[in-house]
mmCIF file of C-alpha atoms in Angstrom:
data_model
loop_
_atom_site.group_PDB
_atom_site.id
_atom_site.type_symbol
_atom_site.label_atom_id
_atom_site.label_comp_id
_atom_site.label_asym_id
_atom_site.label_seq_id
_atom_site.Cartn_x
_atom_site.Cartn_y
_atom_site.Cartn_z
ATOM 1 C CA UNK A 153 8.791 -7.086 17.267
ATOM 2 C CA UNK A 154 12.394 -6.197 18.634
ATOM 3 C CA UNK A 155 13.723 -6.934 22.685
ATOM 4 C CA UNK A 156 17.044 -5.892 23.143
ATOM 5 C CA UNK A 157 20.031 -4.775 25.247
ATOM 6 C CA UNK A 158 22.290 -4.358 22.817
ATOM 7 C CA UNK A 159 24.324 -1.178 22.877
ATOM 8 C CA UNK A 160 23.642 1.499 19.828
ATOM 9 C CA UNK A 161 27.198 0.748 18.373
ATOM 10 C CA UNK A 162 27.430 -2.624 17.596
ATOM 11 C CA UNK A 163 30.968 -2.170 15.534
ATOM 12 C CA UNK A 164 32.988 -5.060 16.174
ATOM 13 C CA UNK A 165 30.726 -7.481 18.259
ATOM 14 C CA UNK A 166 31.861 -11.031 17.528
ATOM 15 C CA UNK A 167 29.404 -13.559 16.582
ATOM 16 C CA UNK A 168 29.467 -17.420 15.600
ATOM 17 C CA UNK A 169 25.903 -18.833 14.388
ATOM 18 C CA UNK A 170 25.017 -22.218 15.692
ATOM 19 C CA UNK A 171 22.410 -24.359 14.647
ATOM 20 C CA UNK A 172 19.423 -26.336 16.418
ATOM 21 C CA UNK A 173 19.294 -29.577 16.130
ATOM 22 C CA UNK A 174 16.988 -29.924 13.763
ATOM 23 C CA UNK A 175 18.563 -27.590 11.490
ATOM 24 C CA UNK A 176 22.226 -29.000 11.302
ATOM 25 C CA UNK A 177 22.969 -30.083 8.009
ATOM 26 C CA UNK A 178 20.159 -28.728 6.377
ATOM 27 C CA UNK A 179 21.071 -26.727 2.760
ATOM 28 C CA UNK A 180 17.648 -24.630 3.317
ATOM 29 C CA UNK A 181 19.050 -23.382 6.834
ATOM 30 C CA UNK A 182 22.654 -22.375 6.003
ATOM 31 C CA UNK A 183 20.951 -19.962 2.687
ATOM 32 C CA UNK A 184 19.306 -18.498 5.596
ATOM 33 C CA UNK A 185 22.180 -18.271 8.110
ATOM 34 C CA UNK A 186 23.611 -16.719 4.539
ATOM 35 C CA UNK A 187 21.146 -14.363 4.354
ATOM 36 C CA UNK A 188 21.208 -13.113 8.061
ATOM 37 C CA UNK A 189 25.402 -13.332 7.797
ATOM 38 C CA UNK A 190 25.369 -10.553 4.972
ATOM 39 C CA UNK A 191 23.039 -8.631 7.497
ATOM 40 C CA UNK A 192 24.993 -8.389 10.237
ATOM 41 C CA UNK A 193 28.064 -8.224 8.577
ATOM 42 C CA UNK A 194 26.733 -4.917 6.990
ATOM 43 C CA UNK A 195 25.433 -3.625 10.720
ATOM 44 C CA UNK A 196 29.164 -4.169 11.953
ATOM 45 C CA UNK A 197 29.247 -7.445 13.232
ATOM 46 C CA UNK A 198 32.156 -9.492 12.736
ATOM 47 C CA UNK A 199 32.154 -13.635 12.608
ATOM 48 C CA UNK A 200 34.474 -15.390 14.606
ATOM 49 C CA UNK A 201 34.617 -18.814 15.764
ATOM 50 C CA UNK A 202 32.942 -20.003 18.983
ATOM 51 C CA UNK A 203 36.295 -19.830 21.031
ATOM 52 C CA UNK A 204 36.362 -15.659 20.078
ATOM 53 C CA UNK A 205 32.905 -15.198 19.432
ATOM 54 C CA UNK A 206 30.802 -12.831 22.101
ATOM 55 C CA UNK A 207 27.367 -13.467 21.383
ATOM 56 C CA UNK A 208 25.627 -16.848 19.776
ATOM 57 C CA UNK A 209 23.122 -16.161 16.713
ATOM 58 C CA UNK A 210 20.214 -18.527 16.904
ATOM 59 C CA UNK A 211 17.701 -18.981 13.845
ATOM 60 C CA UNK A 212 14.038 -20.174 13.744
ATOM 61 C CA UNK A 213 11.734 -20.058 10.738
ATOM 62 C CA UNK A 214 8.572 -21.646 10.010
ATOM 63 C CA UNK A 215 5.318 -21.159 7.979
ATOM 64 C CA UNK A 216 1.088 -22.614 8.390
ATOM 65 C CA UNK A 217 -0.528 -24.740 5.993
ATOM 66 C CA UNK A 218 -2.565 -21.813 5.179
ATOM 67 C CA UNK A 219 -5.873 -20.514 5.935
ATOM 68 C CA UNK A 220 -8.552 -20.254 3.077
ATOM 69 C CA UNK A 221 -9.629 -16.762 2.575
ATOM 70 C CA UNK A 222 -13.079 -16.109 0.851
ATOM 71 C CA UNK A 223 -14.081 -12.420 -0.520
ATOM 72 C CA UNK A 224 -16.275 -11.228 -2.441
ATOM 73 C CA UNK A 225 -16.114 -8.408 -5.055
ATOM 74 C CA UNK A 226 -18.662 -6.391 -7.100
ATOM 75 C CA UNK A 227 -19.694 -7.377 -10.682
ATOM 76 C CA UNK A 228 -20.225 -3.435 -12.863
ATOM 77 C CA UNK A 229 -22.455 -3.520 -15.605
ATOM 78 C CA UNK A 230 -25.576 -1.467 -17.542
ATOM 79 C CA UNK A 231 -28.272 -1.090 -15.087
ATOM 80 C CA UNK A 232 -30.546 0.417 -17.608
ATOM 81 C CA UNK A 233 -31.109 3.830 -19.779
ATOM 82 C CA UNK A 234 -30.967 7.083 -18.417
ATOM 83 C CA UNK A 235 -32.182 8.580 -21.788
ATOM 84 C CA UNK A 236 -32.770 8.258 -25.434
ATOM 85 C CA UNK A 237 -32.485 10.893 -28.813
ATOM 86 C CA UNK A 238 -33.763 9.945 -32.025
ATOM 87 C CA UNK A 239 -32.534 11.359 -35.161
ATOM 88 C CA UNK A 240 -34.079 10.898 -38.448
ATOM 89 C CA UNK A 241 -34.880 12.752 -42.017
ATOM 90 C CA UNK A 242 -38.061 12.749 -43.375
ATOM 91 C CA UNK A 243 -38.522 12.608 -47.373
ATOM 92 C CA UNK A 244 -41.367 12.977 -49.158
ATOM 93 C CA UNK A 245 -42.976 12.127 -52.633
ATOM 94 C CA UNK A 246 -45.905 13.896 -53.534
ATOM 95 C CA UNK A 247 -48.320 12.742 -51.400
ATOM 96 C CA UNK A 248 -46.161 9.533 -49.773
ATOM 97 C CA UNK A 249 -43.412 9.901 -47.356
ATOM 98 C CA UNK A 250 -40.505 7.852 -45.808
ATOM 99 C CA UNK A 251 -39.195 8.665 -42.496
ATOM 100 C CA UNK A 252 -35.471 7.147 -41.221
ATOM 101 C CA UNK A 253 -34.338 7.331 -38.071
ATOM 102 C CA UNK A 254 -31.557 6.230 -35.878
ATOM 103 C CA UNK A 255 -32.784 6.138 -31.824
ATOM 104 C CA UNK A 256 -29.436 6.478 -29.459
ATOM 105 C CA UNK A 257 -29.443 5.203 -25.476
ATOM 106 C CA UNK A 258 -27.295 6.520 -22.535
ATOM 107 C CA UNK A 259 -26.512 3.779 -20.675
ATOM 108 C CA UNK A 260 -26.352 3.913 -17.052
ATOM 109 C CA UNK A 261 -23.369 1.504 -14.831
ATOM 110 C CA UNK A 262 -23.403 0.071 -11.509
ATOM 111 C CA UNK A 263 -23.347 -2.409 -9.743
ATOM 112 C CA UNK A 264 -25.151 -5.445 -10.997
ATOM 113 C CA UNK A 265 -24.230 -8.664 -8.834
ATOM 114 C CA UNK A 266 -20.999 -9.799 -6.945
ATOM 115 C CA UNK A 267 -18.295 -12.374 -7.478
ATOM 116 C CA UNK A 268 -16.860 -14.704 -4.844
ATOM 117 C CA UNK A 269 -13.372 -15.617 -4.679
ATOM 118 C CA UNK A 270 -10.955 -17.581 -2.520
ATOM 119 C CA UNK A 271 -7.152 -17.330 -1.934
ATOM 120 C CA UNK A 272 -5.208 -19.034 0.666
ATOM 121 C CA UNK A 273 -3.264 -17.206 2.967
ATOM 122 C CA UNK A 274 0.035 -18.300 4.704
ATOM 123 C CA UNK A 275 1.718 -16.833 7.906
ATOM 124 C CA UNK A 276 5.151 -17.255 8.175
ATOM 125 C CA UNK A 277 7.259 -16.742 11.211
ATOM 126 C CA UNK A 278 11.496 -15.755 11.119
ATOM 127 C CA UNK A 279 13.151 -15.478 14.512
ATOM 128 C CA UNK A 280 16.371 -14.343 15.581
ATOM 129 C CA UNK A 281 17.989 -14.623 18.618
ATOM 130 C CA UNK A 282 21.639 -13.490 19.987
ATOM 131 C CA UNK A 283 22.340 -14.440 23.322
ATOM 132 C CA UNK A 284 25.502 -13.581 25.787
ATOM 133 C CA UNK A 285 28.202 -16.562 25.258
ATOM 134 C CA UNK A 286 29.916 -16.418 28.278
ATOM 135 C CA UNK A 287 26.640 -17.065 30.182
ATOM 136 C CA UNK A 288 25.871 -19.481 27.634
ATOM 137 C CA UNK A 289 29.374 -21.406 28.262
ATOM 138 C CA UNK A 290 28.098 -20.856 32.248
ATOM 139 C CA UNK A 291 24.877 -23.085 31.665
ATOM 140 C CA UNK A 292 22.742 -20.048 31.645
ATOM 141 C CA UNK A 293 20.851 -18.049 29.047
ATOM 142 C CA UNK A 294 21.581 -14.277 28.764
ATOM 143 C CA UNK A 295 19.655 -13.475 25.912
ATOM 144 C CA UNK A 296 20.626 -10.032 24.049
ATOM 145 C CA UNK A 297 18.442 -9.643 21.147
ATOM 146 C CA UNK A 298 14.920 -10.858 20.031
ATOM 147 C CA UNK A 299 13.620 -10.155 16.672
ATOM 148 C CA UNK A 300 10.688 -11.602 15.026
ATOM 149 C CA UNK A 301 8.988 -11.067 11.925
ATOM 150 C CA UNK A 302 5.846 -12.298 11.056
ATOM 151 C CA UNK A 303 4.358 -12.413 7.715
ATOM 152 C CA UNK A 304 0.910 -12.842 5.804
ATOM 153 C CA UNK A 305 0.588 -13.613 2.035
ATOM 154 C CA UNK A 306 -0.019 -16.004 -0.866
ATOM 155 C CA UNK A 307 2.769 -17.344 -1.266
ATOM 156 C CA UNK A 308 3.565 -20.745 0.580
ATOM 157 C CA UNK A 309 6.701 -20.560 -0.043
ATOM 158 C CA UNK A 310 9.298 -19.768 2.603
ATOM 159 C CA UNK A 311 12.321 -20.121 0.415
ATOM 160 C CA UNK A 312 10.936 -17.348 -1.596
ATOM 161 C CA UNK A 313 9.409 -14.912 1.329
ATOM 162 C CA UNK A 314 12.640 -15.417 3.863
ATOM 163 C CA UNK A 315 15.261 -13.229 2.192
ATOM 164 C CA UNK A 316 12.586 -10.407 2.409
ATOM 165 C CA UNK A 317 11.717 -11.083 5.914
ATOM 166 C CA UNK A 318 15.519 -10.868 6.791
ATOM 167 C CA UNK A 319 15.865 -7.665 5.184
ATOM 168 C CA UNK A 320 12.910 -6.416 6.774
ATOM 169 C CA UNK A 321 14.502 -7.786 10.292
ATOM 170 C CA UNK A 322 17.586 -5.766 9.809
ATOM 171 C CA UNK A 323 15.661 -2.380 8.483
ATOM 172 C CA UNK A 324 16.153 -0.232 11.670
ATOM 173 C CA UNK A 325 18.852 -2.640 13.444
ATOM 174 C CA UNK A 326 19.117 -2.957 16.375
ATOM 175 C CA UNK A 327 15.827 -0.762 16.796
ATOM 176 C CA UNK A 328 13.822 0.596 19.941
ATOM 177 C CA UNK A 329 13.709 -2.076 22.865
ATOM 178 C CA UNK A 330 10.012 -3.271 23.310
ATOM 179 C CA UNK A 331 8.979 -2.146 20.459
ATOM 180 C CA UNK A 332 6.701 -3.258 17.357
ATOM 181 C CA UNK A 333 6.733 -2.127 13.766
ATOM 182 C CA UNK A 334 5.431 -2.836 10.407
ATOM 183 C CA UNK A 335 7.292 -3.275 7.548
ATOM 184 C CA UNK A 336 5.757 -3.034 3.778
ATOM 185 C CA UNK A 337 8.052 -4.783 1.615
ATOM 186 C CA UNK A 338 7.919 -6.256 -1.788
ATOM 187 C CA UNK A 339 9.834 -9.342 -1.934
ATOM 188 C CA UNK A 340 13.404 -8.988 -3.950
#
């Protein structure tokens, strides 16, 4: 989901990424701040320092403990015979005789019971804000851009799903104001 006001040519806006908080120091935040750099580097953008910079880049990222998902699935097997043809020879001895013979079935398939299984599912979240720094510096808060991406899989972990969401992010940047896409991407 994408809210903007950002102009279609984005050539040359200065940025400078600041962290919450929460997030200074952290190694897990500035591989994603890495991540998101490359991106906007690659739409344009250039980094700057917050004296020069023009807009502020915010970051927010999270994922569930998961949510058990339980499915079931159909078990095929032989349901029976839908016919049979023997074949034999028949030899005979004067007045005795020995028959052999070989009988053949055609199986029939279907469904013959189900399975159950259960996988847990994780929602993760990646935000990205850019908001105006002069109104910022003012005490108010112009924002500029919105983006968020919100993903659903097995994996529970964000290190590993993140880059992909970023990429995903950045697919048709800036994009249409208001507007909501989805995005199916296998994760690089």
């Amino acid at each position: 989901a994408v809210f903007h006001q950002l102009p279609k040519d984005v050539s040359g806006t200065t940025y400078v990424m600041i962290p919450f908080k929460e997030q200074e120091g952290s190694l897990e935040h500035k591989a994603y701040e890495e991540a998101v750099r490359q991106e906007l580097n690659a739409k344009g953008f250039r980094e700057t320092t917050v004296d020069q910079a023009q807009t502020v880049v915010f970051l927010a990222y999270g994922i569930d403990t998961g949510k058990e998902v339980v499915s079931s699935y159909p078990i095929i097997g032989q349901t029976g015979v839908s016919s049979s043809s023997t074949y034999g020879t028949i030899q005979s001895y004067g007045s005795y005789g020995t028959y052999s013979g070989t009988t053949t079935y055609t199986p029939t398939y279907g469904v013959v019971g189900t399975g159950v299984t259960s996988q847990t599912q994780y929602t993760r979240v990646f935000r990205l804000d850019m908001v105006d720094k002069q109104a910022l510096a003012a005490g108010t808060v112009k924002k500029l851009y919105e983006g968020k991406v919100v993903s659903r899989g097995s994996s529970g972990q964000l290190a590993t799903v993140l880059p992909t969401m970023v990429k995903a992010l950045f697919e048709d940047f800036p994009g249409q104001n208001a507007s909501t896409r989805t995005s199916t991407r296998a994760l690089q």
